[in-house]
Amino acid sequence: MDELYPPVPVRADGMLDVGDGHRIYCQEAGNPRGKPVVVLHGGPGSGVAPMTRRHFDPEAYRIILFDQRGAGRSTPNAGDDDLSANTLWHLVSDMELLRERLNIERWQLFGGSWGSTLALAYAETHPARVSEMVLRGIFTVRQRELDWLYRGGAANLFPAEWDAFLEPLENTEDPLAGYAELLHSPDRAVRERAAIAWSVWEGATVALLPQQSFVNQYANPQFALTFARLAVHYFGHGAWLEEGQLIRDAGKLAGIPGVLVQGRYDAVCPPITAHQLHRAWPGSELKLVEGAGHAISDPGVIPALREATDGFR
């Protein structure tokens, strides 16, 4: 991956108390006097990935990363925790608290998939605090997007994998509701089995060409339980958004430059969402990457992201 900068070490890290019994893990890298950028991970339960720091010129950027509530090294972990104080708007508030704590006036937002959802929600709430946005694999949690991935749309492309996704469910009429029930079972073995099946479905669909490494990563029980519980919790509530809200309110982003990097053959977050957001967001640029799916490692995605971050530095 020559398009990435060399490994960027963490310069400082620690925990931030954000209330409600939650503490989020945060880290900084790069130039402490550089252009601030905050990285918003996907999932919503995946957590900070060291590679993400390498999308930015460490001489030019002050790179800030954090594990969202319940994910990664943040506490408590969502694998077994009560999730009532874990919503999209809690995360938006956490970002504002972090920005204020770091004494940052405005920062660039960088996120993919669920990270793009959080970026849009934050920017539409606090547009004066955002300098630019670089988003990948756009996801806005509309019902049509959830239906595509979790109610049979993508099954037309991945029929065997879809059968495996449905296998743990007694009632397949609404897989989201079925998985919510399983993931709240008092039996940890039931929860883990369901979490692995949920997560492996995404691991099987994320890349343009099948990659067993993704399936293995998503099948890890410790990762899967956090990943699945948070995803089902958020998606089952429509991320506490009004239907179509993030695209409807994209006019609030006028004056904020943005680059949308989207794989042409993204089976997790199909390009129609990026196209509609681009049309609704004045001043945005859509980069449709031919020959790419949803995975950041698919051909052409990382170079497009680096071109965007280099362009904004």
PDB file of C-alpha atoms in Angstrom:
ATOM      1  CA  MET A   1       0.000   0.000   0.000  1.00  0.00           C
ATOM      2  CA  ASP A   2       2.426   2.644  -1.205  1.00  0.00           C
ATOM      3  CA  GLU A   3      -0.400   5.173  -1.251  1.00  0.00           C
ATOM      4  CA  LEU A   4      -0.307   5.241   2.548  1.00  0.00           C
ATOM      5  CA  TYR A   5       2.152   7.327   4.541  1.00  0.00           C
ATOM      6  CA  PRO A   6       4.689   5.339   6.573  1.00  0.00           C
ATOM      7  CA  PRO A   7       3.487   4.121   9.982  1.00  0.00           C
ATOM      8  CA  VAL A   8       2.646   7.072  12.237  1.00  0.00           C
ATOM      9  CA  PRO A   9       3.281   6.503  15.965  1.00  0.00           C
ATOM     10  CA  VAL A  10       0.861   7.586  18.657  1.00  0.00           C
ATOM     11  CA  ARG A  11       2.149  10.756  20.315  1.00  0.00           C
ATOM     12  CA  ALA A  12      -0.321  10.874  23.205  1.00  0.00           C
ATOM     13  CA  ASP A  13      -3.297   8.855  24.398  1.00  0.00           C
ATOM     14  CA  GLY A  14      -5.679   8.591  27.308  1.00  0.00           C
ATOM     15  CA  MET A  15      -9.277   8.243  28.472  1.00  0.00           C
ATOM     16  CA  LEU A  16     -11.931  10.985  28.392  1.00  0.00           C
ATOM     17  CA  ASP A  17     -14.893  10.824  30.768  1.00  0.00           C
ATOM     18  CA  VAL A  18     -17.946  11.707  28.668  1.00  0.00           C
ATOM     19  CA  GLY A  19     -20.590  11.047  31.315  1.00  0.00           C
ATOM     20  CA  ASP A  20     -23.271   8.373  31.729  1.00  0.00           C
ATOM     21  CA  GLY A  21     -20.571   6.070  33.119  1.00  0.00           C
ATOM     22  CA  HIS A  22     -18.691   6.081  29.809  1.00  0.00           C
ATOM     23  CA  ARG A  23     -15.010   6.794  29.203  1.00  0.00           C
ATOM     24  CA  ILE A  24     -13.732   6.920  25.628  1.00  0.00           C
ATOM     25  CA  TYR A  25     -10.208   6.037  24.559  1.00  0.00           C
ATOM     26  CA  CYS A  26      -8.509   8.815  22.556  1.00  0.00           C
ATOM     27  CA  GLN A  27      -5.149   9.181  20.826  1.00  0.00           C
ATOM     28  CA  GLU A  28      -3.163  11.807  18.929  1.00  0.00           C
ATOM     29  CA  ALA A  29      -0.462  11.520  16.303  1.00  0.00           C
ATOM     30  CA  GLY A  30       1.346  13.714  13.821  1.00  0.00           C
ATOM     31  CA  ASN A  31       2.177  17.404  14.208  1.00  0.00           C
ATOM     32  CA  PRO A  32       0.700  18.921  17.406  1.00  0.00           C
ATOM     33  CA  ARG A  33       0.558  22.284  15.608  1.00  0.00           C
ATOM     34  CA  GLY A  34      -0.776  20.831  12.372  1.00  0.00           C
ATOM     35  CA  LYS A  35      -4.223  20.924  10.792  1.00  0.00           C
ATOM     36  CA  PRO A  36      -6.639  19.080  13.112  1.00  0.00           C
ATOM     37  CA  VAL A  37      -8.440  16.037  11.711  1.00  0.00           C
ATOM     38  CA  VAL A  38     -10.611  13.600  13.642  1.00  0.00           C
ATOM     39  CA  VAL A  39     -10.997  10.026  12.422  1.00  0.00           C
ATOM     40  CA  LEU A  40     -14.416   8.410  12.884  1.00  0.00           C
ATOM     41  CA  HIS A  41     -14.307   4.628  12.774  1.00  0.00           C
ATOM     42  CA  GLY A  42     -16.927   2.379  11.259  1.00  0.00           C
ATOM     43  CA  GLY A  43     -19.094  -0.310  12.663  1.00  0.00           C
ATOM     44  CA  PRO A  44     -20.318   1.454  14.817  1.00  0.00           C
ATOM     45  CA  GLY A  45     -18.337  -1.037  16.909  1.00  0.00           C
ATOM     46  CA  SER A  46     -15.031  -1.523  15.124  1.00  0.00           C
ATOM     47  CA  GLY A  47     -12.730   0.890  17.002  1.00  0.00           C
ATOM     48  CA  VAL A  48      -9.479   2.695  16.184  1.00  0.00           C
ATOM     49  CA  ALA A  49      -7.252   1.085  13.537  1.00  0.00           C
ATOM     50  CA  PRO A  50      -3.530   2.024  13.432  1.00  0.00           C
ATOM     51  CA  MET A  51      -3.546   2.061   9.620  1.00  0.00           C
ATOM     52  CA  THR A  52      -6.002   4.959   9.664  1.00  0.00           C
ATOM     53  CA  ARG A  53      -3.292   7.326  10.879  1.00  0.00           C
ATOM     54  CA  ARG A  54      -1.418   6.667   7.634  1.00  0.00           C
ATOM     55  CA  HIS A  55      -3.964   8.472   5.453  1.00  0.00           C
ATOM     56  CA  PHE A  56      -2.497  11.796   6.594  1.00  0.00           C
ATOM     57  CA  ASP A  57       0.780  13.625   6.117  1.00  0.00           C
ATOM     58  CA  PRO A  58       2.096  13.541   9.703  1.00  0.00           C
ATOM     59  CA  GLU A  59       4.072  16.756   9.138  1.00  0.00           C
ATOM     60  CA  ALA A  60       0.915  18.619   8.111  1.00  0.00           C
ATOM     61  CA  TYR A  61      -1.832  17.073  10.247  1.00  0.00           C
ATOM     62  CA  ARG A  62      -2.686  16.827  13.920  1.00  0.00           C
ATOM     63  CA  ILE A  63      -4.385  13.409  13.806  1.00  0.00           C
ATOM     64  CA  ILE A  64      -7.022  12.622  16.457  1.00  0.00           C
ATOM     65  CA  LEU A  65      -8.681   9.235  16.841  1.00  0.00           C
ATOM     66  CA  PHE A  66     -11.077   7.826  19.424  1.00  0.00           C
ATOM     67  CA  ASP A  67     -13.007   4.655  20.163  1.00  0.00           C
ATOM     68  CA  GLN A  68     -16.720   5.436  20.198  1.00  0.00           C
ATOM     69  CA  ARG A  69     -18.841   4.488  23.205  1.00  0.00           C
ATOM     70  CA  GLY A  70     -18.727   0.770  23.854  1.00  0.00           C
ATOM     71  CA  ALA A  71     -16.084   0.050  21.195  1.00  0.00           C
ATOM     72  CA  GLY A  72     -12.368  -0.744  21.274  1.00  0.00           C
ATOM     73  CA  ARG A  73     -10.700   0.354  24.485  1.00  0.00           C
ATOM     74  CA  SER A  74     -13.550   2.600  25.591  1.00  0.00           C
ATOM     75  CA  THR A  75     -15.398   1.513  28.716  1.00  0.00           C
ATOM     76  CA  PRO A  76     -17.743  -0.099  29.421  1.00  0.00           C
ATOM     77  CA  ASN A  77     -17.578  -2.460  26.459  1.00  0.00           C
ATOM     78  CA  ALA A  78     -20.816  -2.945  24.526  1.00  0.00           C
ATOM     79  CA  GLY A  79     -20.464  -6.718  24.423  1.00  0.00           C
ATOM     80  CA  ASP A  80     -22.466  -7.121  27.614  1.00  0.00           C
ATOM     81  CA  ASP A  81     -23.279  -3.555  28.691  1.00  0.00           C
ATOM     82  CA  ASP A  82     -26.602  -1.731  28.876  1.00  0.00           C
ATOM     83  CA  LEU A  83     -26.757   0.396  25.706  1.00  0.00           C
ATOM     84  CA  SER A  84     -29.363   2.959  26.785  1.00  0.00           C
ATOM     85  CA  ALA A  85     -26.754   5.752  26.937  1.00  0.00           C
ATOM     86  CA  ASN A  86     -25.208   4.824  23.601  1.00  0.00           C
ATOM     87  CA  THR A  87     -26.897   6.638  20.693  1.00  0.00           C
ATOM     88  CA  LEU A  88     -25.820   8.697  17.703  1.00  0.00           C
ATOM     89  CA  TRP A  89     -26.468  11.911  19.591  1.00  0.00           C
ATOM     90  CA  HIS A  90     -24.370  10.760  22.540  1.00  0.00           C
ATOM     91  CA  LEU A  91     -21.506  10.273  20.052  1.00  0.00           C
ATOM     92  CA  VAL A  92     -22.038  13.737  18.560  1.00  0.00           C
ATOM     93  CA  SER A  93     -21.873  15.215  22.068  1.00  0.00           C
ATOM     94  CA  ASP A  94     -18.744  13.178  22.819  1.00  0.00           C
ATOM     95  CA  MET A  95     -17.065  14.662  19.748  1.00  0.00           C
ATOM     96  CA  GLU A  96     -17.874  18.192  20.880  1.00  0.00           C
ATOM     97  CA  LEU A  97     -16.514  17.490  24.352  1.00  0.00           C
ATOM     98  CA  LEU A  98     -13.327  16.093  22.832  1.00  0.00           C
ATOM     99  CA  ARG A  99     -12.929  19.078  20.498  1.00  0.00           C
ATOM    100  CA  GLU A 100     -13.343  21.504  23.380  1.00  0.00           C
ATOM    101  CA  ARG A 101     -10.976  19.519  25.609  1.00  0.00           C
ATOM    102  CA  LEU A 102      -8.297  19.663  22.893  1.00  0.00           C
ATOM    103  CA  ASN A 103      -8.883  23.401  22.360  1.00  0.00           C
ATOM    104  CA  ILE A 104      -9.588  22.963  18.649  1.00  0.00           C
ATOM    105  CA  GLU A 105     -11.617  25.645  16.860  1.00  0.00           C
ATOM    106  CA  ARG A 106     -12.431  23.618  13.717  1.00  0.00           C
ATOM    107  CA  TRP A 107     -11.388  20.204  12.515  1.00  0.00           C
ATOM    108  CA  GLN A 108     -11.564  18.068   9.422  1.00  0.00           C
ATOM    109  CA  LEU A 109     -13.809  15.001   9.630  1.00  0.00           C
ATOM    110  CA  PHE A 110     -12.608  11.704   8.121  1.00  0.00           C
ATOM    111  CA  GLY A 111     -14.780   8.597   8.207  1.00  0.00           C
ATOM    112  CA  GLY A 112     -16.031   5.630   6.241  1.00  0.00           C
ATOM    113  CA  SER A 113     -19.271   3.653   6.303  1.00  0.00           C
ATOM    114  CA  TRP A 114     -20.766   4.228   9.788  1.00  0.00           C
ATOM    115  CA  GLY A 115     -18.024   6.830  10.247  1.00  0.00           C
ATOM    116  CA  SER A 116     -19.602   8.809   7.403  1.00  0.00           C
ATOM    117  CA  THR A 117     -22.959   8.667   9.219  1.00  0.00           C
ATOM    118  CA  LEU A 118     -21.456  10.097  12.393  1.00  0.00           C
ATOM    119  CA  ALA A 119     -19.531  12.730  10.423  1.00  0.00           C
ATOM    120  CA  LEU A 120     -22.684  13.933   8.677  1.00  0.00           C
ATOM    121  CA  ALA A 121     -24.692  14.031  11.906  1.00  0.00           C
ATOM    122  CA  TYR A 122     -21.955  16.014  13.658  1.00  0.00           C
ATOM    123  CA  ALA A 123     -21.398  18.426  10.764  1.00  0.00           C
ATOM    124  CA  GLU A 124     -25.107  19.142  10.319  1.00  0.00           C
ATOM    125  CA  THR A 125     -25.347  19.841  14.056  1.00  0.00           C
ATOM    126  CA  HIS A 126     -22.109  21.861  14.370  1.00  0.00           C
ATOM    127  CA  PRO A 127     -21.252  23.141  10.860  1.00  0.00           C
ATOM    128  CA  ALA A 128     -19.167  26.022  12.219  1.00  0.00           C
ATOM    129  CA  ARG A 129     -16.785  23.488  13.792  1.00  0.00           C
ATOM    130  CA  VAL A 130     -15.979  21.633  10.563  1.00  0.00           C
ATOM    131  CA  SER A 131     -13.271  22.722   8.114  1.00  0.00           C
ATOM    132  CA  GLU A 132     -13.614  19.905   5.537  1.00  0.00           C
ATOM    133  CA  MET A 133     -14.892  16.345   5.259  1.00  0.00           C
ATOM    134  CA  VAL A 134     -13.450  13.252   3.602  1.00  0.00           C
ATOM    135  CA  LEU A 135     -16.001  10.423   3.600  1.00  0.00           C
ATOM    136  CA  ARG A 136     -15.928   6.914   2.161  1.00  0.00           C
ATOM    137  CA  GLY A 137     -18.639   4.308   1.502  1.00  0.00           C
ATOM    138  CA  ILE A 138     -21.525   6.634   2.350  1.00  0.00           C
ATOM    139  CA  PHE A 139     -24.165   5.323   4.755  1.00  0.00           C
ATOM    140  CA  THR A 140     -27.094   7.350   6.105  1.00  0.00           C
ATOM    141  CA  VAL A 141     -29.180   4.612   7.845  1.00  0.00           C
ATOM    142  CA  ARG A 142     -32.282   5.073   5.707  1.00  0.00           C
ATOM    143  CA  GLN A 143     -34.682   2.133   5.625  1.00  0.00           C
ATOM    144  CA  ARG A 144     -33.841   1.447   1.993  1.00  0.00           C
ATOM    145  CA  GLU A 145     -30.172   1.075   2.960  1.00  0.00           C
ATOM    146  CA  LEU A 146     -30.971  -1.252   5.864  1.00  0.00           C
ATOM    147  CA  ASP A 147     -33.373  -3.261   3.727  1.00  0.00           C
ATOM    148  CA  TRP A 148     -30.683  -3.698   1.082  1.00  0.00           C
ATOM    149  CA  LEU A 149     -28.122  -5.201   3.436  1.00  0.00           C
ATOM    150  CA  TYR A 150     -30.234  -6.828   6.144  1.00  0.00           C
ATOM    151  CA  ARG A 151     -33.585  -7.638   4.538  1.00  0.00           C
ATOM    152  CA  GLY A 152     -32.599  -9.437   1.367  1.00  0.00           C
ATOM    153  CA  GLY A 153     -31.294  -6.967  -1.197  1.00  0.00           C
ATOM    154  CA  ALA A 154     -27.643  -7.978  -1.093  1.00  0.00           C
ATOM    155  CA  ALA A 155     -28.741 -11.615  -0.883  1.00  0.00           C
ATOM    156  CA  ASN A 156     -29.132 -11.485  -4.653  1.00  0.00           C
ATOM    157  CA  LEU A 157     -25.339 -11.093  -4.898  1.00  0.00           C
ATOM    158  CA  PHE A 158     -24.360 -13.350  -1.989  1.00  0.00           C
ATOM    159  CA  PRO A 159     -27.002 -16.111  -1.760  1.00  0.00           C
ATOM    160  CA  ALA A 160     -24.953 -18.723   0.115  1.00  0.00           C
ATOM    161  CA  GLU A 161     -23.650 -16.138   2.574  1.00  0.00           C
ATOM    162  CA  TRP A 162     -27.219 -14.893   3.086  1.00  0.00           C
ATOM    163  CA  ASP A 163     -28.371 -18.402   3.927  1.00  0.00           C
ATOM    164  CA  ALA A 164     -25.649 -18.565   6.588  1.00  0.00           C
ATOM    165  CA  PHE A 165     -26.747 -15.157   7.909  1.00  0.00           C
ATOM    166  CA  LEU A 166     -30.333 -16.379   8.336  1.00  0.00           C
ATOM    167  CA  GLU A 167     -29.392 -19.767   9.808  1.00  0.00           C
ATOM    168  CA  PRO A 168     -29.441 -18.714  13.516  1.00  0.00           C
ATOM    169  CA  LEU A 169     -32.892 -17.118  13.176  1.00  0.00           C
ATOM    170  CA  GLU A 170     -36.158 -18.903  13.889  1.00  0.00           C
ATOM    171  CA  ASN A 171     -38.151 -16.097  12.265  1.00  0.00           C
ATOM    172  CA  THR A 172     -36.569 -14.589   9.159  1.00  0.00           C
ATOM    173  CA  GLU A 173     -39.304 -12.064   8.376  1.00  0.00           C
ATOM    174  CA  ASP A 174     -37.251  -9.297   9.971  1.00  0.00           C
ATOM    175  CA  PRO A 175     -33.606 -10.295  10.520  1.00  0.00           C
ATOM    176  CA  LEU A 176     -32.844  -7.085  12.436  1.00  0.00           C
ATOM    177  CA  ALA A 177     -35.516  -7.867  15.018  1.00  0.00           C
ATOM    178  CA  GLY A 178     -34.471 -11.514  15.138  1.00  0.00           C
ATOM    179  CA  TYR A 179     -30.856 -10.685  15.781  1.00  0.00           C
ATOM    180  CA  ALA A 180     -31.789  -8.103  18.416  1.00  0.00           C
ATOM    181  CA  GLU A 181     -33.547 -10.870  20.341  1.00  0.00           C
ATOM    182  CA  LEU A 182     -30.627 -13.288  20.042  1.00  0.00           C
ATOM    183  CA  LEU A 183     -28.028 -10.702  21.012  1.00  0.00           C
ATOM    184  CA  HIS A 184     -29.920  -9.957  24.219  1.00  0.00           C
ATOM    185  CA  SER A 185     -30.205 -13.614  25.197  1.00  0.00           C
ATOM    186  CA  PRO A 186     -29.167 -14.363  28.799  1.00  0.00           C
ATOM    187  CA  ASP A 187     -27.086 -17.222  27.371  1.00  0.00           C
ATOM    188  CA  ARG A 188     -23.672 -15.897  26.334  1.00  0.00           C
ATOM    189  CA  ALA A 189     -23.160 -18.819  23.938  1.00  0.00           C
ATOM    190  CA  VAL A 190     -26.333 -17.831  22.078  1.00  0.00           C
ATOM    191  CA  ARG A 191     -25.193 -14.215  21.948  1.00  0.00           C
ATOM    192  CA  GLU A 192     -21.754 -15.146  20.619  1.00  0.00           C
ATOM    193  CA  ARG A 193     -23.112 -17.486  17.956  1.00  0.00           C
ATOM    194  CA  ALA A 194     -25.489 -14.804  16.714  1.00  0.00           C
ATOM    195  CA  ALA A 195     -22.806 -12.115  16.832  1.00  0.00           C
ATOM    196  CA  ILE A 196     -20.415 -14.179  14.727  1.00  0.00           C
ATOM    197  CA  ALA A 197     -23.093 -14.923  12.117  1.00  0.00           C
ATOM    198  CA  TRP A 198     -24.049 -11.239  11.931  1.00  0.00           C
ATOM    199  CA  SER A 199     -20.464 -10.068  11.636  1.00  0.00           C
ATOM    200  CA  VAL A 200     -19.359 -12.711   9.141  1.00  0.00           C
ATOM    201  CA  TRP A 201     -22.135 -11.539   6.799  1.00  0.00           C
ATOM    202  CA  GLU A 202     -20.452  -8.136   6.615  1.00  0.00           C
ATOM    203  CA  GLY A 203     -17.012  -9.702   6.337  1.00  0.00           C
ATOM    204  CA  ALA A 204     -18.229 -11.740   3.375  1.00  0.00           C
ATOM    205  CA  THR A 205     -19.726  -8.755   1.534  1.00  0.00           C
ATOM    206  CA  VAL A 206     -17.247  -5.984   2.258  1.00  0.00           C
ATOM    207  CA  ALA A 207     -14.631  -6.546  -0.469  1.00  0.00           C
ATOM    208  CA  LEU A 208     -15.069  -6.547  -4.228  1.00  0.00           C
ATOM    209  CA  LEU A 209     -13.451  -9.998  -4.410  1.00  0.00           C
ATOM    210  CA  PRO A 210     -13.818 -12.565  -1.587  1.00  0.00           C
ATOM    211  CA  GLN A 211     -11.111 -12.230   1.055  1.00  0.00           C
ATOM    212  CA  GLN A 212     -10.945 -14.837   3.806  1.00  0.00           C
ATOM    213  CA  SER A 213      -8.961 -12.421   5.978  1.00  0.00           C
ATOM    214  CA  PHE A 214     -12.040 -10.217   6.370  1.00  0.00           C
ATOM    215  CA  VAL A 215     -14.214 -13.182   7.290  1.00  0.00           C
ATOM    216  CA  ASN A 216     -11.641 -14.317   9.871  1.00  0.00           C
ATOM    217  CA  GLN A 217     -11.412 -10.848  11.396  1.00  0.00           C
ATOM    218  CA  TYR A 218     -15.173 -10.495  11.716  1.00  0.00           C
ATOM    219  CA  ALA A 219     -15.540 -14.039  13.083  1.00  0.00           C
ATOM    220  CA  ASN A 220     -13.375 -13.307  16.131  1.00  0.00           C
ATOM    221  CA  PRO A 221     -15.852 -13.734  19.037  1.00  0.00           C
ATOM    222  CA  GLN A 222     -14.552 -10.788  21.059  1.00  0.00           C
ATOM    223  CA  PHE A 223     -14.763  -8.446  18.060  1.00  0.00           C
ATOM    224  CA  ALA A 224     -18.050  -9.867  16.802  1.00  0.00           C
ATOM    225  CA  LEU A 225     -20.008  -9.448  20.027  1.00  0.00           C
ATOM    226  CA  THR A 226     -19.224  -5.737  20.306  1.00  0.00           C
ATOM    227  CA  PHE A 227     -19.607  -5.152  16.577  1.00  0.00           C
ATOM    228  CA  ALA A 228     -22.945  -6.948  16.278  1.00  0.00           C
ATOM    229  CA  ARG A 229     -24.558  -5.639  19.467  1.00  0.00           C
ATOM    230  CA  LEU A 230     -23.780  -2.022  18.592  1.00  0.00           C
ATOM    231  CA  ALA A 231     -24.811  -2.395  14.945  1.00  0.00           C
ATOM    232  CA  VAL A 232     -28.145  -4.042  15.769  1.00  0.00           C
ATOM    233  CA  HIS A 233     -28.790  -1.505  18.540  1.00  0.00           C
ATOM    234  CA  TYR A 234     -28.141   1.459  16.241  1.00  0.00           C
ATOM    235  CA  PHE A 235     -29.790   0.123  13.105  1.00  0.00           C
ATOM    236  CA  GLY A 236     -32.815  -1.205  14.961  1.00  0.00           C
ATOM    237  CA  HIS A 237     -33.452   2.375  16.109  1.00  0.00           C
ATOM    238  CA  GLY A 238     -32.691   3.935  12.725  1.00  0.00           C
ATOM    239  CA  ALA A 239     -29.723   5.591  14.484  1.00  0.00           C
ATOM    240  CA  TRP A 240     -32.248   7.942  16.158  1.00  0.00           C
ATOM    241  CA  LEU A 241     -32.580   9.842  12.885  1.00  0.00           C
ATOM    242  CA  GLU A 242     -35.727  10.893  11.075  1.00  0.00           C
ATOM    243  CA  GLU A 243     -36.051   8.965   7.825  1.00  0.00           C
ATOM    244  CA  GLY A 244     -33.749  10.535   5.236  1.00  0.00           C
ATOM    245  CA  GLN A 245     -32.608  13.228   7.679  1.00  0.00           C
ATOM    246  CA  LEU A 246     -28.922  13.333   6.793  1.00  0.00           C
ATOM    247  CA  ILE A 247     -29.534  13.849   3.072  1.00  0.00           C
ATOM    248  CA  ARG A 248     -32.533  16.113   3.687  1.00  0.00           C
ATOM    249  CA  ASP A 249     -30.403  18.429   5.834  1.00  0.00           C
ATOM    250  CA  ALA A 250     -27.274  18.342   3.656  1.00  0.00           C
ATOM    251  CA  GLY A 251     -27.878  21.981   2.738  1.00  0.00           C
ATOM    252  CA  LYS A 252     -26.510  22.814   6.204  1.00  0.00           C
ATOM    253  CA  LEU A 253     -23.107  21.695   4.863  1.00  0.00           C
ATOM    254  CA  ALA A 254     -22.958  24.508   2.305  1.00  0.00           C
ATOM    255  CA  GLY A 255     -19.544  26.140   2.594  1.00  0.00           C
ATOM    256  CA  ILE A 256     -17.887  22.988   3.934  1.00  0.00           C
ATOM    257  CA  PRO A 257     -15.739  21.365   1.229  1.00  0.00           C
ATOM    258  CA  GLY A 258     -16.223  17.625   1.035  1.00  0.00           C
ATOM    259  CA  VAL A 259     -14.901  14.652  -0.903  1.00  0.00           C
ATOM    260  CA  LEU A 260     -16.997  11.490  -1.154  1.00  0.00           C
ATOM    261  CA  VAL A 261     -14.980   8.403  -2.105  1.00  0.00           C
ATOM    262  CA  GLN A 262     -17.311   5.646  -3.214  1.00  0.00           C
ATOM    263  CA  GLY A 263     -16.699   2.196  -4.696  1.00  0.00           C
ATOM    264  CA  ARG A 264     -18.730   1.605  -7.853  1.00  0.00           C
ATOM    265  CA  TYR A 265     -19.543  -1.964  -6.747  1.00  0.00           C
ATOM    266  CA  ASP A 266     -20.004  -1.369  -3.029  1.00  0.00           C
ATOM    267  CA  ALA A 267     -22.392  -4.137  -1.933  1.00  0.00           C
ATOM    268  CA  VAL A 268     -22.609  -2.890   1.665  1.00  0.00           C
ATOM    269  CA  CYS A 269     -23.373   0.773   0.937  1.00  0.00           C
ATOM    270  CA  PRO A 270     -24.463   1.021  -2.721  1.00  0.00           C
ATOM    271  CA  PRO A 271     -23.417   4.174  -4.633  1.00  0.00           C
ATOM    272  CA  ILE A 272     -26.943   5.608  -4.892  1.00  0.00           C
ATOM    273  CA  THR A 273     -26.603   7.051  -1.387  1.00  0.00           C
ATOM    274  CA  ALA A 274     -23.338   8.831  -2.192  1.00  0.00           C
ATOM    275  CA  HIS A 275     -24.864  10.140  -5.420  1.00  0.00           C
ATOM    276  CA  GLN A 276     -27.929  11.525  -3.630  1.00  0.00           C
ATOM    277  CA  LEU A 277     -25.834  13.085  -0.866  1.00  0.00           C
ATOM    278  CA  HIS A 278     -23.556  14.705  -3.449  1.00  0.00           C
ATOM    279  CA  ARG A 279     -26.560  16.250  -5.216  1.00  0.00           C
ATOM    280  CA  ALA A 280     -27.898  17.599  -1.914  1.00  0.00           C
ATOM    281  CA  TRP A 281     -24.566  18.929  -0.580  1.00  0.00           C
ATOM    282  CA  PRO A 282     -23.425  22.143  -2.286  1.00  0.00           C
ATOM    283  CA  GLY A 283     -19.694  22.087  -2.950  1.00  0.00           C
ATOM    284  CA  SER A 284     -19.144  18.356  -2.472  1.00  0.00           C
ATOM    285  CA  GLU A 285     -17.101  16.256  -4.881  1.00  0.00           C
ATOM    286  CA  LEU A 286     -17.998  12.641  -5.654  1.00  0.00           C
ATOM    287  CA  LYS A 287     -15.136  10.310  -6.600  1.00  0.00           C
ATOM    288  CA  LEU A 288     -16.621   7.080  -7.899  1.00  0.00           C
ATOM    289  CA  VAL A 289     -13.883   4.462  -7.803  1.00  0.00           C
ATOM    290  CA  GLU A 290     -14.286   1.960 -10.612  1.00  0.00           C
ATOM    291  CA  GLY A 291     -13.316  -1.600  -9.710  1.00  0.00           C
ATOM    292  CA  ALA A 292     -13.857  -1.116  -5.958  1.00  0.00           C
ATOM    293  CA  GLY A 293     -16.360  -2.376  -3.425  1.00  0.00           C
ATOM    294  CA  HIS A 294     -16.780  -1.264   0.190  1.00  0.00           C
ATOM    295  CA  ALA A 295     -13.387  -2.269   1.563  1.00  0.00           C
ATOM    296  CA  ILE A 296     -10.807   0.444   2.047  1.00  0.00           C
ATOM    297  CA  SER A 297      -8.226  -1.972   0.626  1.00  0.00           C
ATOM    298  CA  ASP A 298     -10.065  -2.361  -2.690  1.00  0.00           C
ATOM    299  CA  PRO A 299      -8.179  -0.989  -5.719  1.00  0.00           C
ATOM    300  CA  GLY A 300      -8.192   2.774  -6.023  1.00  0.00           C
ATOM    301  CA  VAL A 301      -9.777   3.639  -2.681  1.00  0.00           C
ATOM    302  CA  ILE A 302      -6.657   4.495  -0.673  1.00  0.00           C
ATOM    303  CA  PRO A 303      -5.152   6.673  -3.459  1.00  0.00           C
ATOM    304  CA  ALA A 304      -8.424   8.610  -3.684  1.00  0.00           C
ATOM    305  CA  LEU A 305      -8.428   9.171   0.080  1.00  0.00           C
ATOM    306  CA  ARG A 306      -4.804  10.319   0.080  1.00  0.00           C
ATOM    307  CA  GLU A 307      -5.466  12.709  -2.780  1.00  0.00           C
ATOM    308  CA  ALA A 308      -8.291  14.220  -0.723  1.00  0.00           C
ATOM    309  CA  THR A 309      -6.346  14.575   2.527  1.00  0.00           C
ATOM    310  CA  ASP A 310      -3.293  15.924   0.700  1.00  0.00           C
ATOM    311  CA  GLY A 311      -5.528  18.409  -1.091  1.00  0.00           C
ATOM    312  CA  PHE A 312      -6.891  19.766   2.187  1.00  0.00           C
ATOM    313  CA  ARG A 313      -3.613  19.963   4.124  1.00  0.00           C
TER     314      ARG A 313
END
